[in-house]
Amino acid sequence: LLDAEKMYLKHCAAEARQRRLASVLELCDGCSHPRLPELVQRYGVADTAPSSTSSDTLAHSIAAVDLIHLSSDAPPMRRRLPCSMTVAKLKVLCEQLFKVAPARQSLLLRPAKDDPFTVPLSDDLKDLSYYGLSSGNQILMEETG
């Protein structure tokens, strides 16, 4: 339910931007979006800022990262990922590469190869850029229950 509510907020924010409204709350007319104020108060407004399409921006929005399955002896897999990719889409990619269902994945971002610090990629609706993804990072996948 949590994911559905957040996706609904993202949809409403995109609709508000498309209609050039100053706030997503302007969509509230009592009929079309009756729960919108409650959800905005609970989760905040989803970020749906339009992305730029210039080639310079595109080049800087792709990160070459190593995907590592921690429960396997397989070597790291180097992939170029768009920073605008969501964690949910990354989990689908990991499912294709490592044959582990997204519900059984826990993803961690490690800034550098020998860095002991990791950042859990805990929100499936967030873009990888939210977590600061950049080239040279590692994404570690742990299998859970």
Coordinates of C-alpha atoms in Angstrom, one line a residue:
L1 CA 0.0 0.0 0.0
L2 CA 2.9 2.3 0.8
D3 CA 4.4 2.0 -2.7
A4 CA 1.0 2.5 -4.3
E5 CA 0.4 5.7 -2.3
K6 CA 3.8 7.1 -3.2
M7 CA 3.3 6.2 -6.9
Y8 CA -0.1 7.9 -6.7
L9 CA 1.6 11.1 -5.3
K10 CA 4.1 11.0 -8.1
H11 CA 1.3 10.7 -10.7
C12 CA -0.5 13.7 -9.1
A13 CA 2.7 15.8 -9.0
A14 CA 3.3 15.0 -12.7
E15 CA -0.4 16.0 -13.5
A16 CA 0.0 19.2 -11.6
R17 CA 3.2 20.0 -13.5
Q18 CA 1.6 19.2 -16.8
R19 CA -1.3 21.5 -16.0
R20 CA 1.2 24.2 -14.8
L21 CA -0.3 24.4 -11.3
A22 CA 1.7 26.1 -8.6
S23 CA 1.1 23.3 -6.2
V24 CA -0.1 19.7 -6.3
L25 CA -2.7 20.6 -3.8
E26 CA -4.5 22.7 -6.4
L27 CA -5.7 19.4 -7.9
C28 CA -7.9 18.9 -4.9
D29 CA -11.5 19.6 -5.9
G30 CA -13.1 17.1 -3.5
C31 CA -13.9 14.6 -6.2
S32 CA -10.9 13.6 -8.3
H33 CA -8.3 13.4 -5.5
P34 CA -10.0 13.1 -2.1
R35 CA -7.1 11.6 -0.3
L36 CA -4.4 13.9 -1.8
P37 CA -4.1 16.3 1.1
E38 CA -3.7 13.4 3.6
L39 CA -1.0 11.7 1.5
V40 CA 0.9 14.9 0.9
Q41 CA 0.9 15.5 4.7
R42 CA 2.1 11.9 5.3
Y43 CA 4.8 11.6 2.6
G44 CA 5.4 15.0 1.2
V45 CA 5.2 16.0 -2.4
A46 CA 6.9 13.6 -4.9
D47 CA 9.7 15.1 -7.0
T48 CA 8.9 15.0 -10.7
A49 CA 11.2 17.7 -12.0
P50 CA 11.6 17.3 -15.7
S51 CA 14.9 16.1 -16.8
S52 CA 17.1 18.0 -19.2
T53 CA 17.9 16.3 -22.5
S54 CA 21.2 18.0 -23.5
S55 CA 24.0 15.6 -24.5
D56 CA 26.3 17.1 -21.8
T57 CA 23.7 16.5 -19.1
L58 CA 23.1 13.0 -20.5
A59 CA 26.8 12.1 -20.3
H60 CA 26.9 13.3 -16.7
S61 CA 23.7 11.4 -15.8
I62 CA 25.2 7.9 -16.7
A63 CA 27.3 6.1 -14.1
A64 CA 29.5 3.1 -14.7
V65 CA 29.1 0.9 -11.6
D66 CA 29.9 -2.6 -10.5
L67 CA 27.0 -4.8 -9.5
I68 CA 28.0 -7.4 -6.9
H69 CA 26.0 -10.4 -5.7
L70 CA 27.3 -10.9 -2.1
S71 CA 26.1 -14.5 -1.8
S72 CA 27.8 -15.6 -5.0
D73 CA 31.3 -16.1 -6.3
A74 CA 30.4 -14.5 -9.6
P75 CA 32.7 -11.6 -10.6
P76 CA 31.3 -8.0 -10.4
M77 CA 29.3 -7.0 -13.4
R78 CA 30.1 -3.6 -14.8
R79 CA 27.0 -1.7 -16.0
R80 CA 26.4 1.9 -17.2
L81 CA 23.2 3.0 -15.4
P82 CA 21.2 6.2 -15.8
C83 CA 21.2 8.1 -12.5
S84 CA 17.5 8.7 -13.1
M85 CA 16.8 4.9 -12.8
T86 CA 14.7 4.0 -9.8
V87 CA 15.7 1.5 -7.2
A88 CA 12.7 -0.6 -8.3
K89 CA 14.0 -0.8 -11.9
L90 CA 17.5 -1.6 -10.6
K91 CA 16.1 -4.5 -8.7
V92 CA 14.5 -5.8 -11.9
L93 CA 17.9 -5.5 -13.6
C94 CA 19.5 -7.4 -10.7
E95 CA 16.8 -10.1 -11.0
Q96 CA 17.7 -10.6 -14.7
L97 CA 21.4 -10.7 -13.9
F98 CA 21.4 -12.7 -10.6
K99 CA 18.1 -14.6 -10.7
V100 CA 16.9 -13.3 -7.4
A101 CA 13.4 -11.9 -7.1
P102 CA 13.2 -8.1 -6.2
A103 CA 11.3 -8.9 -3.0
R104 CA 14.3 -11.0 -1.8
Q105 CA 16.9 -8.3 -2.6
S106 CA 18.5 -5.8 -0.3
L107 CA 20.7 -3.3 -2.2
L108 CA 23.5 -1.2 -0.8
L109 CA 25.5 1.5 -2.5
R110 CA 29.3 1.6 -1.7
P111 CA 31.1 4.8 -2.8
A112 CA 34.4 3.1 -3.5
K113 CA 35.8 -0.5 -3.7
D114 CA 37.4 -0.7 -0.3
D115 CA 35.1 1.8 1.5
P116 CA 33.5 0.2 4.6
F117 CA 30.6 2.8 4.4
T118 CA 27.5 1.7 2.5
V119 CA 24.2 3.4 1.9
P120 CA 21.0 1.2 1.9
L121 CA 18.9 1.8 -1.3
S122 CA 15.7 1.4 0.8
D123 CA 13.1 3.4 -1.2
D124 CA 12.1 1.7 -4.4
L125 CA 10.6 4.9 -5.8
K126 CA 13.7 7.0 -5.4
D127 CA 16.1 7.6 -8.3
L128 CA 19.7 6.4 -7.9
S129 CA 20.7 10.1 -8.1
Y130 CA 18.9 10.6 -4.8
Y131 CA 21.5 8.3 -3.2
G132 CA 24.4 10.1 -4.9
L133 CA 25.2 7.4 -7.5
S134 CA 28.4 8.2 -9.6
S135 CA 30.9 6.3 -11.7
G136 CA 33.1 4.0 -9.8
N137 CA 30.5 3.2 -7.1
Q138 CA 29.6 -0.4 -6.3
I139 CA 26.0 -1.7 -5.8
L140 CA 26.0 -4.7 -3.5
M141 CA 23.0 -7.1 -3.5
E142 CA 22.2 -9.2 -0.5
E143 CA 19.6 -12.0 -0.6
T144 CA 17.1 -11.7 2.2
G145 CA 14.7 -14.3 3.7

